[in-house]
């Protein structure tokens, strides 16, 4: 458990900025263009996997131009500090029937791949019109199950990252950029 009792403690945990806010903004414009091109005016339902994707979802939904609804579900992959334990649970489900919707799953990061494989499997059983996955970050070197997003904004090396929605023990989600977490102090 990290000991953070002051702004100094907080700042010490931010090792270095990996992706700036400007780089994120530019990549979202490009991702939104891809989504617009796939759906070509057809309405979509953007589904954010909470909590990590809430910041990305907020920016992405304002960058697409196709008519869009938004929905939230919560999938928790259990972590012991910065290491995945491999267990995934759906802790909050969508509030509507998704048959009749073109679904776009919005995720913050694909690490082992377990969370999205589980979520996508569950949603496909509900017979949406179509389903695509967009992820802000991908750590392909960490994959333990076979899973790829349709649209990936950034591929990153095997480091634990924080900011722009991503947390370590619930802190750092409010950073406007993606940074590497300092495990040493
Ligand atoms: P997966 O099931 O291993 O692919 O893990 C996906 C989830 O773990 C993500 O949606 C994040 O919530 C969390 N996660 C994985 N890597 C990181 C990281 O580097 N920083 C913060 N959260 C992470
Ligand atoms: Mg997540």
mmCIF file with all atom_site columns, C-alpha atoms and ligand atoms in Angstrom:
data_model
loop_
_atom_site.group_PDB
_atom_site.id
_atom_site.type_symbol
_atom_site.label_atom_id
_atom_site.label_alt_id
_atom_site.label_comp_id
_atom_site.label_asym_id
_atom_site.label_entity_id
_atom_site.label_seq_id
_atom_site.pdbx_PDB_ins_code
_atom_site.Cartn_x
_atom_site.Cartn_y
_atom_site.Cartn_z
_atom_site.occupancy
_atom_site.B_iso_or_equiv
_atom_site.pdbx_formal_charge
_atom_site.auth_seq_id
_atom_site.auth_comp_id
_atom_site.auth_asym_id
_atom_site.auth_atom_id
_atom_site.pdbx_PDB_model_num
ATOM   1   C  CA  . UNK A 1 1   ? 0.000   0.000   0.000   1.00 0.00 ? 1   UNK A CA  1
ATOM   2   C  CA  . UNK A 1 2   ? 1.404   3.393   -0.990  1.00 0.00 ? 2   UNK A CA  1
ATOM   3   C  CA  . UNK A 1 3   ? 1.813   5.971   1.768   1.00 0.00 ? 3   UNK A CA  1
ATOM   4   C  CA  . UNK A 1 4   ? 0.575   9.287   0.390   1.00 0.00 ? 4   UNK A CA  1
ATOM   5   C  CA  . UNK A 1 5   ? -0.062  11.978  2.959   1.00 0.00 ? 5   UNK A CA  1
ATOM   6   C  CA  . UNK A 1 6   ? 1.072   15.101  1.132   1.00 0.00 ? 6   UNK A CA  1
ATOM   7   C  CA  . UNK A 1 7   ? 1.492   16.675  -2.296  1.00 0.00 ? 7   UNK A CA  1
ATOM   8   C  CA  . UNK A 1 8   ? 5.211   15.880  -2.032  1.00 0.00 ? 8   UNK A CA  1
ATOM   9   C  CA  . UNK A 1 9   ? 4.466   12.153  -1.532  1.00 0.00 ? 9   UNK A CA  1
ATOM   10  C  CA  . UNK A 1 10  ? 2.033   12.299  -4.479  1.00 0.00 ? 10  UNK A CA  1
ATOM   11  C  CA  . UNK A 1 11  ? 4.512   14.010  -6.815  1.00 0.00 ? 11  UNK A CA  1
ATOM   12  C  CA  . UNK A 1 12  ? 7.330   11.646  -5.881  1.00 0.00 ? 12  UNK A CA  1
ATOM   13  C  CA  . UNK A 1 13  ? 5.252   8.747   -7.264  1.00 0.00 ? 13  UNK A CA  1
ATOM   14  C  CA  . UNK A 1 14  ? 5.087   10.350  -10.723 1.00 0.00 ? 14  UNK A CA  1
ATOM   15  C  CA  . UNK A 1 15  ? 8.274   9.043   -12.324 1.00 0.00 ? 15  UNK A CA  1
ATOM   16  C  CA  . UNK A 1 16  ? 8.102   10.559  -15.811 1.00 0.00 ? 16  UNK A CA  1
ATOM   17  C  CA  . UNK A 1 17  ? 5.467   11.679  -18.308 1.00 0.00 ? 17  UNK A CA  1
ATOM   18  C  CA  . UNK A 1 18  ? 5.026   9.037   -21.022 1.00 0.00 ? 18  UNK A CA  1
ATOM   19  C  CA  . UNK A 1 19  ? 2.243   10.660  -23.057 1.00 0.00 ? 19  UNK A CA  1
ATOM   20  C  CA  . UNK A 1 20  ? 1.365   14.359  -22.873 1.00 0.00 ? 20  UNK A CA  1
ATOM   21  C  CA  . UNK A 1 21  ? -2.134  15.817  -22.862 1.00 0.00 ? 21  UNK A CA  1
ATOM   22  C  CA  . UNK A 1 22  ? -1.489  17.268  -26.348 1.00 0.00 ? 22  UNK A CA  1
ATOM   23  C  CA  . UNK A 1 23  ? -0.512  13.828  -27.690 1.00 0.00 ? 23  UNK A CA  1
ATOM   24  C  CA  . UNK A 1 24  ? -3.645  12.288  -26.163 1.00 0.00 ? 24  UNK A CA  1
ATOM   25  C  CA  . UNK A 1 25  ? -5.868  15.014  -27.649 1.00 0.00 ? 25  UNK A CA  1
ATOM   26  C  CA  . UNK A 1 26  ? -4.397  14.513  -31.138 1.00 0.00 ? 26  UNK A CA  1
ATOM   27  C  CA  . UNK A 1 27  ? -4.763  10.716  -30.948 1.00 0.00 ? 27  UNK A CA  1
ATOM   28  C  CA  . UNK A 1 28  ? -8.417  11.047  -29.880 1.00 0.00 ? 28  UNK A CA  1
ATOM   29  C  CA  . UNK A 1 29  ? -9.193  13.155  -32.963 1.00 0.00 ? 29  UNK A CA  1
ATOM   30  C  CA  . UNK A 1 30  ? -7.757  10.359  -35.147 1.00 0.00 ? 30  UNK A CA  1
ATOM   31  C  CA  . UNK A 1 31  ? -9.591  7.594   -33.241 1.00 0.00 ? 31  UNK A CA  1
ATOM   32  C  CA  . UNK A 1 32  ? -12.880 9.509   -33.548 1.00 0.00 ? 32  UNK A CA  1
ATOM   33  C  CA  . UNK A 1 33  ? -12.370 9.791   -37.319 1.00 0.00 ? 33  UNK A CA  1
ATOM   34  C  CA  . UNK A 1 34  ? -11.934 5.992   -37.502 1.00 0.00 ? 34  UNK A CA  1
ATOM   35  C  CA  . UNK A 1 35  ? -15.127 5.445   -35.489 1.00 0.00 ? 35  UNK A CA  1
ATOM   36  C  CA  . UNK A 1 36  ? -17.031 7.923   -37.688 1.00 0.00 ? 36  UNK A CA  1
ATOM   37  C  CA  . UNK A 1 37  ? -15.774 6.098   -40.797 1.00 0.00 ? 37  UNK A CA  1
ATOM   38  C  CA  . UNK A 1 38  ? -16.768 2.637   -39.478 1.00 0.00 ? 38  UNK A CA  1
ATOM   39  C  CA  . UNK A 1 39  ? -20.331 3.676   -38.593 1.00 0.00 ? 39  UNK A CA  1
ATOM   40  C  CA  . UNK A 1 40  ? -20.904 6.191   -41.395 1.00 0.00 ? 40  UNK A CA  1
ATOM   41  C  CA  . UNK A 1 41  ? -23.733 8.090   -39.679 1.00 0.00 ? 41  UNK A CA  1
ATOM   42  C  CA  . UNK A 1 42  ? -25.314 5.110   -37.901 1.00 0.00 ? 42  UNK A CA  1
ATOM   43  C  CA  . UNK A 1 43  ? -25.990 5.672   -34.170 1.00 0.00 ? 43  UNK A CA  1
ATOM   44  C  CA  . UNK A 1 44  ? -23.683 3.938   -31.697 1.00 0.00 ? 44  UNK A CA  1
ATOM   45  C  CA  . UNK A 1 45  ? -23.635 3.098   -28.008 1.00 0.00 ? 45  UNK A CA  1
ATOM   46  C  CA  . UNK A 1 46  ? -20.286 3.881   -26.388 1.00 0.00 ? 46  UNK A CA  1
ATOM   47  C  CA  . UNK A 1 47  ? -19.749 1.583   -23.407 1.00 0.00 ? 47  UNK A CA  1
ATOM   48  C  CA  . UNK A 1 48  ? -17.133 2.649   -20.925 1.00 0.00 ? 48  UNK A CA  1
ATOM   49  C  CA  . UNK A 1 49  ? -15.521 0.131   -18.643 1.00 0.00 ? 49  UNK A CA  1
ATOM   50  C  CA  . UNK A 1 50  ? -15.279 1.966   -15.319 1.00 0.00 ? 50  UNK A CA  1
ATOM   51  C  CA  . UNK A 1 51  ? -13.524 3.377   -13.597 1.00 0.00 ? 51  UNK A CA  1
ATOM   52  C  CA  . UNK A 1 52  ? -10.313 3.782   -15.577 1.00 0.00 ? 52  UNK A CA  1
ATOM   53  C  CA  . UNK A 1 53  ? -11.913 4.713   -18.923 1.00 0.00 ? 53  UNK A CA  1
ATOM   54  C  CA  . UNK A 1 54  ? -14.125 7.545   -17.651 1.00 0.00 ? 54  UNK A CA  1
ATOM   55  C  CA  . UNK A 1 55  ? -11.768 10.368  -18.682 1.00 0.00 ? 55  UNK A CA  1
ATOM   56  C  CA  . UNK A 1 56  ? -11.060 8.856   -22.119 1.00 0.00 ? 56  UNK A CA  1
ATOM   57  C  CA  . UNK A 1 57  ? -14.803 8.263   -22.644 1.00 0.00 ? 57  UNK A CA  1
ATOM   58  C  CA  . UNK A 1 58  ? -15.601 11.897  -21.816 1.00 0.00 ? 58  UNK A CA  1
ATOM   59  C  CA  . UNK A 1 59  ? -13.157 13.178  -24.433 1.00 0.00 ? 59  UNK A CA  1
ATOM   60  C  CA  . UNK A 1 60  ? -13.893 10.508  -27.068 1.00 0.00 ? 60  UNK A CA  1
ATOM   61  C  CA  . UNK A 1 61  ? -17.670 11.008  -26.980 1.00 0.00 ? 61  UNK A CA  1
ATOM   62  C  CA  . UNK A 1 62  ? -17.156 14.698  -27.737 1.00 0.00 ? 62  UNK A CA  1
ATOM   63  C  CA  . UNK A 1 63  ? -14.843 13.959  -30.672 1.00 0.00 ? 63  UNK A CA  1
ATOM   64  C  CA  . UNK A 1 64  ? -17.095 11.533  -32.614 1.00 0.00 ? 64  UNK A CA  1
ATOM   65  C  CA  . UNK A 1 65  ? -19.733 13.009  -34.900 1.00 0.00 ? 65  UNK A CA  1
ATOM   66  C  CA  . UNK A 1 66  ? -22.030 9.981   -35.353 1.00 0.00 ? 66  UNK A CA  1
ATOM   67  C  CA  . UNK A 1 67  ? -25.096 10.078  -33.076 1.00 0.00 ? 67  UNK A CA  1
ATOM   68  C  CA  . UNK A 1 68  ? -24.021 8.432   -29.844 1.00 0.00 ? 68  UNK A CA  1
ATOM   69  C  CA  . UNK A 1 69  ? -25.462 7.228   -26.583 1.00 0.00 ? 69  UNK A CA  1
ATOM   70  C  CA  . UNK A 1 70  ? -23.276 6.360   -23.622 1.00 0.00 ? 70  UNK A CA  1
ATOM   71  C  CA  . UNK A 1 71  ? -23.419 3.514   -21.126 1.00 0.00 ? 71  UNK A CA  1
ATOM   72  C  CA  . UNK A 1 72  ? -21.283 2.350   -18.252 1.00 0.00 ? 72  UNK A CA  1
ATOM   73  C  CA  . UNK A 1 73  ? -20.331 -0.965  -16.794 1.00 0.00 ? 73  UNK A CA  1
ATOM   74  C  CA  . UNK A 1 74  ? -17.857 -1.799  -14.124 1.00 0.00 ? 74  UNK A CA  1
ATOM   75  C  CA  . UNK A 1 75  ? -15.433 -4.671  -14.485 1.00 0.00 ? 75  UNK A CA  1
ATOM   76  C  CA  . UNK A 1 76  ? -12.893 -5.085  -11.793 1.00 0.00 ? 76  UNK A CA  1
ATOM   77  C  CA  . UNK A 1 77  ? -9.649  -6.903  -12.378 1.00 0.00 ? 77  UNK A CA  1
ATOM   78  C  CA  . UNK A 1 78  ? -8.175  -7.610  -9.013  1.00 0.00 ? 78  UNK A CA  1
ATOM   79  C  CA  . UNK A 1 79  ? -4.768  -6.222  -8.339  1.00 0.00 ? 79  UNK A CA  1
ATOM   80  C  CA  . UNK A 1 80  ? -2.358  -6.804  -5.521  1.00 0.00 ? 80  UNK A CA  1
ATOM   81  C  CA  . UNK A 1 81  ? -0.524  -3.467  -5.714  1.00 0.00 ? 81  UNK A CA  1
ATOM   82  C  CA  . UNK A 1 82  ? 0.602   -3.253  -9.361  1.00 0.00 ? 82  UNK A CA  1
ATOM   83  C  CA  . UNK A 1 83  ? 0.261   -6.972  -10.220 1.00 0.00 ? 83  UNK A CA  1
ATOM   84  C  CA  . UNK A 1 84  ? -2.867  -8.524  -11.775 1.00 0.00 ? 84  UNK A CA  1
ATOM   85  C  CA  . UNK A 1 85  ? -4.237  -11.499 -9.848  1.00 0.00 ? 85  UNK A CA  1
ATOM   86  C  CA  . UNK A 1 86  ? -6.128  -12.789 -12.896 1.00 0.00 ? 86  UNK A CA  1
ATOM   87  C  CA  . UNK A 1 87  ? -9.612  -12.507 -11.364 1.00 0.00 ? 87  UNK A CA  1
ATOM   88  C  CA  . UNK A 1 88  ? -12.275 -10.443 -13.193 1.00 0.00 ? 88  UNK A CA  1
ATOM   89  C  CA  . UNK A 1 89  ? -15.756 -9.562  -11.892 1.00 0.00 ? 89  UNK A CA  1
ATOM   90  C  CA  . UNK A 1 90  ? -18.605 -7.546  -13.466 1.00 0.00 ? 90  UNK A CA  1
ATOM   91  C  CA  . UNK A 1 91  ? -19.539 -5.368  -10.498 1.00 0.00 ? 91  UNK A CA  1
ATOM   92  C  CA  . UNK A 1 92  ? -22.025 -3.093  -12.319 1.00 0.00 ? 92  UNK A CA  1
ATOM   93  C  CA  . UNK A 1 93  ? -23.906 -3.948  -15.501 1.00 0.00 ? 93  UNK A CA  1
ATOM   94  C  CA  . UNK A 1 94  ? -25.362 -1.822  -18.326 1.00 0.00 ? 94  UNK A CA  1
ATOM   95  C  CA  . UNK A 1 95  ? -28.806 -0.312  -17.759 1.00 0.00 ? 95  UNK A CA  1
ATOM   96  C  CA  . UNK A 1 96  ? -30.275 -1.418  -21.094 1.00 0.00 ? 96  UNK A CA  1
ATOM   97  C  CA  . UNK A 1 97  ? -30.717 -4.230  -23.607 1.00 0.00 ? 97  UNK A CA  1
ATOM   98  C  CA  . UNK A 1 98  ? -27.912 -3.889  -26.174 1.00 0.00 ? 98  UNK A CA  1
ATOM   99  C  CA  . UNK A 1 99  ? -29.549 -5.882  -28.984 1.00 0.00 ? 99  UNK A CA  1
ATOM   100 C  CA  . UNK A 1 100 ? -30.325 -3.283  -31.630 1.00 0.00 ? 100 UNK A CA  1
ATOM   101 C  CA  . UNK A 1 101 ? -27.199 -1.247  -30.826 1.00 0.00 ? 101 UNK A CA  1
ATOM   102 C  CA  . UNK A 1 102 ? -23.853 -0.867  -32.541 1.00 0.00 ? 102 UNK A CA  1
ATOM   103 C  CA  . UNK A 1 103 ? -21.534 -1.153  -29.539 1.00 0.00 ? 103 UNK A CA  1
ATOM   104 C  CA  . UNK A 1 104 ? -18.166 0.516   -29.106 1.00 0.00 ? 104 UNK A CA  1
ATOM   105 C  CA  . UNK A 1 105 ? -16.389 -0.657  -25.960 1.00 0.00 ? 105 UNK A CA  1
ATOM   106 C  CA  . UNK A 1 106 ? -14.140 2.082   -24.571 1.00 0.00 ? 106 UNK A CA  1
ATOM   107 C  CA  . UNK A 1 107 ? -11.259 0.841   -22.408 1.00 0.00 ? 107 UNK A CA  1
ATOM   108 C  CA  . UNK A 1 108 ? -8.345  2.594   -20.720 1.00 0.00 ? 108 UNK A CA  1
ATOM   109 C  CA  . UNK A 1 109 ? -5.705  -0.100  -21.061 1.00 0.00 ? 109 UNK A CA  1
ATOM   110 C  CA  . UNK A 1 110 ? -5.312  -3.705  -22.179 1.00 0.00 ? 110 UNK A CA  1
ATOM   111 C  CA  . UNK A 1 111 ? -2.772  -5.466  -20.018 1.00 0.00 ? 111 UNK A CA  1
ATOM   112 C  CA  . UNK A 1 112 ? -3.208  -9.243  -19.635 1.00 0.00 ? 112 UNK A CA  1
ATOM   113 C  CA  . UNK A 1 113 ? -6.346  -9.014  -21.828 1.00 0.00 ? 113 UNK A CA  1
ATOM   114 C  CA  . UNK A 1 114 ? -8.514  -10.866 -19.306 1.00 0.00 ? 114 UNK A CA  1
ATOM   115 C  CA  . UNK A 1 115 ? -10.908 -7.998  -18.496 1.00 0.00 ? 115 UNK A CA  1
ATOM   116 C  CA  . UNK A 1 116 ? -11.849 -7.189  -22.068 1.00 0.00 ? 116 UNK A CA  1
ATOM   117 C  CA  . UNK A 1 117 ? -12.026 -10.793 -23.185 1.00 0.00 ? 117 UNK A CA  1
ATOM   118 C  CA  . UNK A 1 118 ? -14.551 -11.387 -20.403 1.00 0.00 ? 118 UNK A CA  1
ATOM   119 C  CA  . UNK A 1 119 ? -16.552 -8.181  -21.033 1.00 0.00 ? 119 UNK A CA  1
ATOM   120 C  CA  . UNK A 1 120 ? -16.651 -8.668  -24.822 1.00 0.00 ? 120 UNK A CA  1
ATOM   121 C  CA  . UNK A 1 121 ? -17.715 -12.313 -24.403 1.00 0.00 ? 121 UNK A CA  1
ATOM   122 C  CA  . UNK A 1 122 ? -20.611 -11.281 -22.145 1.00 0.00 ? 122 UNK A CA  1
ATOM   123 C  CA  . UNK A 1 123 ? -21.742 -8.468  -24.475 1.00 0.00 ? 123 UNK A CA  1
ATOM   124 C  CA  . UNK A 1 124 ? -21.555 -10.577 -27.656 1.00 0.00 ? 124 UNK A CA  1
ATOM   125 C  CA  . UNK A 1 125 ? -23.941 -13.106 -26.083 1.00 0.00 ? 125 UNK A CA  1
ATOM   126 C  CA  . UNK A 1 126 ? -26.507 -10.273 -25.905 1.00 0.00 ? 126 UNK A CA  1
ATOM   127 C  CA  . UNK A 1 127 ? -26.543 -9.975  -29.718 1.00 0.00 ? 127 UNK A CA  1
ATOM   128 C  CA  . UNK A 1 128 ? -25.604 -6.354  -30.460 1.00 0.00 ? 128 UNK A CA  1
ATOM   129 C  CA  . UNK A 1 129 ? -25.791 -5.288  -34.139 1.00 0.00 ? 129 UNK A CA  1
ATOM   130 C  CA  . UNK A 1 130 ? -21.998 -4.998  -34.103 1.00 0.00 ? 130 UNK A CA  1
ATOM   131 C  CA  . UNK A 1 131 ? -19.180 -4.624  -31.588 1.00 0.00 ? 131 UNK A CA  1
ATOM   132 C  CA  . UNK A 1 132 ? -15.849 -2.820  -31.797 1.00 0.00 ? 132 UNK A CA  1
ATOM   133 C  CA  . UNK A 1 133 ? -13.258 -2.153  -29.096 1.00 0.00 ? 133 UNK A CA  1
ATOM   134 C  CA  . UNK A 1 134 ? -11.251 1.044   -28.724 1.00 0.00 ? 134 UNK A CA  1
ATOM   135 C  CA  . UNK A 1 135 ? -8.471  1.240   -26.157 1.00 0.00 ? 135 UNK A CA  1
ATOM   136 C  CA  . UNK A 1 136 ? -6.398  4.225   -25.131 1.00 0.00 ? 136 UNK A CA  1
ATOM   137 C  CA  . UNK A 1 137 ? -3.362  2.118   -24.185 1.00 0.00 ? 137 UNK A CA  1
ATOM   138 C  CA  . UNK A 1 138 ? -2.088  -1.345  -24.985 1.00 0.00 ? 138 UNK A CA  1
ATOM   139 C  CA  . UNK A 1 139 ? 0.697   -3.296  -23.279 1.00 0.00 ? 139 UNK A CA  1
ATOM   140 C  CA  . UNK A 1 140 ? 0.988   -6.231  -25.729 1.00 0.00 ? 140 UNK A CA  1
ATOM   141 C  CA  . UNK A 1 141 ? 4.066   -7.669  -23.997 1.00 0.00 ? 141 UNK A CA  1
ATOM   142 C  CA  . UNK A 1 142 ? 1.908   -8.497  -20.944 1.00 0.00 ? 142 UNK A CA  1
ATOM   143 C  CA  . UNK A 1 143 ? -0.846  -10.455 -22.718 1.00 0.00 ? 143 UNK A CA  1
ATOM   144 C  CA  . UNK A 1 144 ? -1.839  -13.812 -21.185 1.00 0.00 ? 144 UNK A CA  1
ATOM   145 C  CA  . UNK A 1 145 ? -5.047  -14.327 -23.219 1.00 0.00 ? 145 UNK A CA  1
ATOM   146 C  CA  . UNK A 1 146 ? -5.498  -13.754 -26.938 1.00 0.00 ? 146 UNK A CA  1
ATOM   147 C  CA  . UNK A 1 147 ? -7.213  -10.387 -27.346 1.00 0.00 ? 147 UNK A CA  1
ATOM   148 C  CA  . UNK A 1 148 ? -6.741  -7.317  -29.560 1.00 0.00 ? 148 UNK A CA  1
ATOM   149 C  CA  . UNK A 1 149 ? -8.614  -4.028  -29.805 1.00 0.00 ? 149 UNK A CA  1
ATOM   150 C  CA  . UNK A 1 150 ? -9.930  -2.758  -33.148 1.00 0.00 ? 150 UNK A CA  1
ATOM   151 C  CA  . UNK A 1 151 ? -8.519  0.711   -32.463 1.00 0.00 ? 151 UNK A CA  1
ATOM   152 C  CA  . UNK A 1 152 ? -5.482  1.344   -30.210 1.00 0.00 ? 152 UNK A CA  1
ATOM   153 C  CA  . UNK A 1 153 ? -4.310  4.902   -29.558 1.00 0.00 ? 153 UNK A CA  1
ATOM   154 C  CA  . UNK A 1 154 ? -0.928  4.129   -27.952 1.00 0.00 ? 154 UNK A CA  1
ATOM   155 C  CA  . UNK A 1 155 ? 1.158   0.979   -27.559 1.00 0.00 ? 155 UNK A CA  1
ATOM   156 C  CA  . UNK A 1 156 ? 3.375   1.209   -24.477 1.00 0.00 ? 156 UNK A CA  1
ATOM   157 C  CA  . UNK A 1 157 ? 6.132   -0.906  -22.910 1.00 0.00 ? 157 UNK A CA  1
ATOM   158 C  CA  . UNK A 1 158 ? 5.654   -2.999  -19.771 1.00 0.00 ? 158 UNK A CA  1
ATOM   159 C  CA  . UNK A 1 159 ? 5.459   -0.264  -17.148 1.00 0.00 ? 159 UNK A CA  1
ATOM   160 C  CA  . UNK A 1 160 ? 2.741   0.505   -14.604 1.00 0.00 ? 160 UNK A CA  1
ATOM   161 C  CA  . UNK A 1 161 ? 1.146   3.770   -15.720 1.00 0.00 ? 161 UNK A CA  1
ATOM   162 C  CA  . UNK A 1 162 ? -1.080  6.328   -14.017 1.00 0.00 ? 162 UNK A CA  1
ATOM   163 C  CA  . UNK A 1 163 ? -3.098  9.390   -14.980 1.00 0.00 ? 163 UNK A CA  1
ATOM   164 C  CA  . UNK A 1 164 ? -5.856  10.315  -17.447 1.00 0.00 ? 164 UNK A CA  1
ATOM   165 C  CA  . UNK A 1 165 ? -8.243  7.976   -15.597 1.00 0.00 ? 165 UNK A CA  1
ATOM   166 C  CA  . UNK A 1 166 ? -5.728  5.284   -14.641 1.00 0.00 ? 166 UNK A CA  1
ATOM   167 C  CA  . UNK A 1 167 ? -5.001  4.754   -10.970 1.00 0.00 ? 167 UNK A CA  1
ATOM   168 C  CA  . UNK A 1 168 ? -2.724  3.138   -8.494  1.00 0.00 ? 168 UNK A CA  1
ATOM   169 C  CA  . UNK A 1 169 ? -4.767  2.281   -5.411  1.00 0.00 ? 169 UNK A CA  1
ATOM   170 C  CA  . UNK A 1 170 ? -7.428  4.800   -6.585  1.00 0.00 ? 170 UNK A CA  1
ATOM   171 C  CA  . UNK A 1 171 ? -5.098  7.813   -6.734  1.00 0.00 ? 171 UNK A CA  1
ATOM   172 C  CA  . UNK A 1 172 ? -3.673  9.696   -9.779  1.00 0.00 ? 172 UNK A CA  1
ATOM   173 C  CA  . UNK A 1 173 ? -6.783  9.371   -12.001 1.00 0.00 ? 173 UNK A CA  1
ATOM   174 C  CA  . UNK A 1 174 ? -6.972  13.183  -12.168 1.00 0.00 ? 174 UNK A CA  1
ATOM   175 C  CA  . UNK A 1 175 ? -3.575  13.732  -13.821 1.00 0.00 ? 175 UNK A CA  1
ATOM   176 C  CA  . UNK A 1 176 ? -4.179  15.202  -17.321 1.00 0.00 ? 176 UNK A CA  1
ATOM   177 C  CA  . UNK A 1 177 ? -1.347  13.113  -18.845 1.00 0.00 ? 177 UNK A CA  1
ATOM   178 C  CA  . UNK A 1 178 ? -0.111  9.486   -18.691 1.00 0.00 ? 178 UNK A CA  1
ATOM   179 C  CA  . UNK A 1 179 ? 2.913   8.964   -16.458 1.00 0.00 ? 179 UNK A CA  1
ATOM   180 C  CA  . UNK A 1 180 ? 5.007   6.088   -15.289 1.00 0.00 ? 180 UNK A CA  1
ATOM   181 C  CA  . UNK A 1 181 ? 4.427   5.166   -11.648 1.00 0.00 ? 181 UNK A CA  1
ATOM   182 C  CA  . UNK A 1 182 ? 7.456   5.244   -9.401  1.00 0.00 ? 182 UNK A CA  1
ATOM   183 C  CA  . UNK A 1 183 ? 7.541   1.949   -7.511  1.00 0.00 ? 183 UNK A CA  1
ATOM   184 C  CA  . UNK A 1 184 ? 10.857  2.761   -5.830  1.00 0.00 ? 184 UNK A CA  1
ATOM   185 C  CA  . UNK A 1 185 ? 10.031  5.547   -3.336  1.00 0.00 ? 185 UNK A CA  1
HETATM 186 P  P1  . LIG B 2 .   ? -6.252  -6.776  -17.902 1.00 0.00 ? 1   LIG B P1  1
HETATM 187 O  O1  . LIG B 2 .   ? -7.487  -7.533  -17.571 1.00 0.00 ? 1   LIG B O1  1
HETATM 188 O  O2  . LIG B 2 .   ? -5.032  -7.401  -17.297 1.00 0.00 ? 1   LIG B O2  1
HETATM 189 O  O3  . LIG B 2 .   ? -6.074  -6.512  -19.386 1.00 0.00 ? 1   LIG B O3  1
HETATM 190 O  O4  . LIG B 2 .   ? -6.293  -5.421  -17.125 1.00 0.00 ? 1   LIG B O4  1
HETATM 191 C  C1  . LIG B 2 .   ? -6.999  -4.391  -17.531 1.00 0.00 ? 1   LIG B C1  1
HETATM 192 C  C2  . LIG B 2 .   ? -7.287  -3.452  -16.385 1.00 0.00 ? 1   LIG B C2  1
HETATM 193 O  O5  . LIG B 2 .   ? -6.238  -3.440  -15.378 1.00 0.00 ? 1   LIG B O5  1
HETATM 194 C  C3  . LIG B 2 .   ? -7.336  -2.071  -16.933 1.00 0.00 ? 1   LIG B C3  1
HETATM 195 O  O6  . LIG B 2 .   ? -8.631  -1.748  -17.365 1.00 0.00 ? 1   LIG B O6  1
HETATM 196 C  C4  . LIG B 2 .   ? -6.853  -1.229  -15.772 1.00 0.00 ? 1   LIG B C4  1
HETATM 197 O  O7  . LIG B 2 .   ? -7.942  -0.885  -14.953 1.00 0.00 ? 1   LIG B O7  1
HETATM 198 C  C5  . LIG B 2 .   ? -5.903  -2.131  -15.015 1.00 0.00 ? 1   LIG B C5  1
HETATM 199 N  N1  . LIG B 2 .   ? -4.492  -1.869  -15.413 1.00 0.00 ? 1   LIG B N1  1
HETATM 200 C  C6  . LIG B 2 .   ? -3.686  -2.621  -16.179 1.00 0.00 ? 1   LIG B C6  1
HETATM 201 N  N2  . LIG B 2 .   ? -2.477  -2.072  -16.337 1.00 0.00 ? 1   LIG B N2  1
HETATM 202 C  C7  . LIG B 2 .   ? -2.520  -0.910  -15.660 1.00 0.00 ? 1   LIG B C7  1
HETATM 203 C  C8  . LIG B 2 .   ? -1.562  0.149   -15.462 1.00 0.00 ? 1   LIG B C8  1
HETATM 204 O  O8  . LIG B 2 .   ? -0.412  0.155   -15.955 1.00 0.00 ? 1   LIG B O8  1
HETATM 205 N  N3  . LIG B 2 .   ? -1.995  1.194   -14.709 1.00 0.00 ? 1   LIG B N3  1
HETATM 206 C  C9  . LIG B 2 .   ? -3.237  1.256   -14.148 1.00 0.00 ? 1   LIG B C9  1
HETATM 207 N  N4  . LIG B 2 .   ? -4.159  0.299   -14.322 1.00 0.00 ? 1   LIG B N4  1
HETATM 208 C  C10 . LIG B 2 .   ? -3.801  -0.778  -15.071 1.00 0.00 ? 1   LIG B C10 1
HETATM 209 MG MG1 . LIG B 2 .   ? -10.014 -0.521  -16.621 1.00 0.00 ? 2   LIG B MG1 1
#
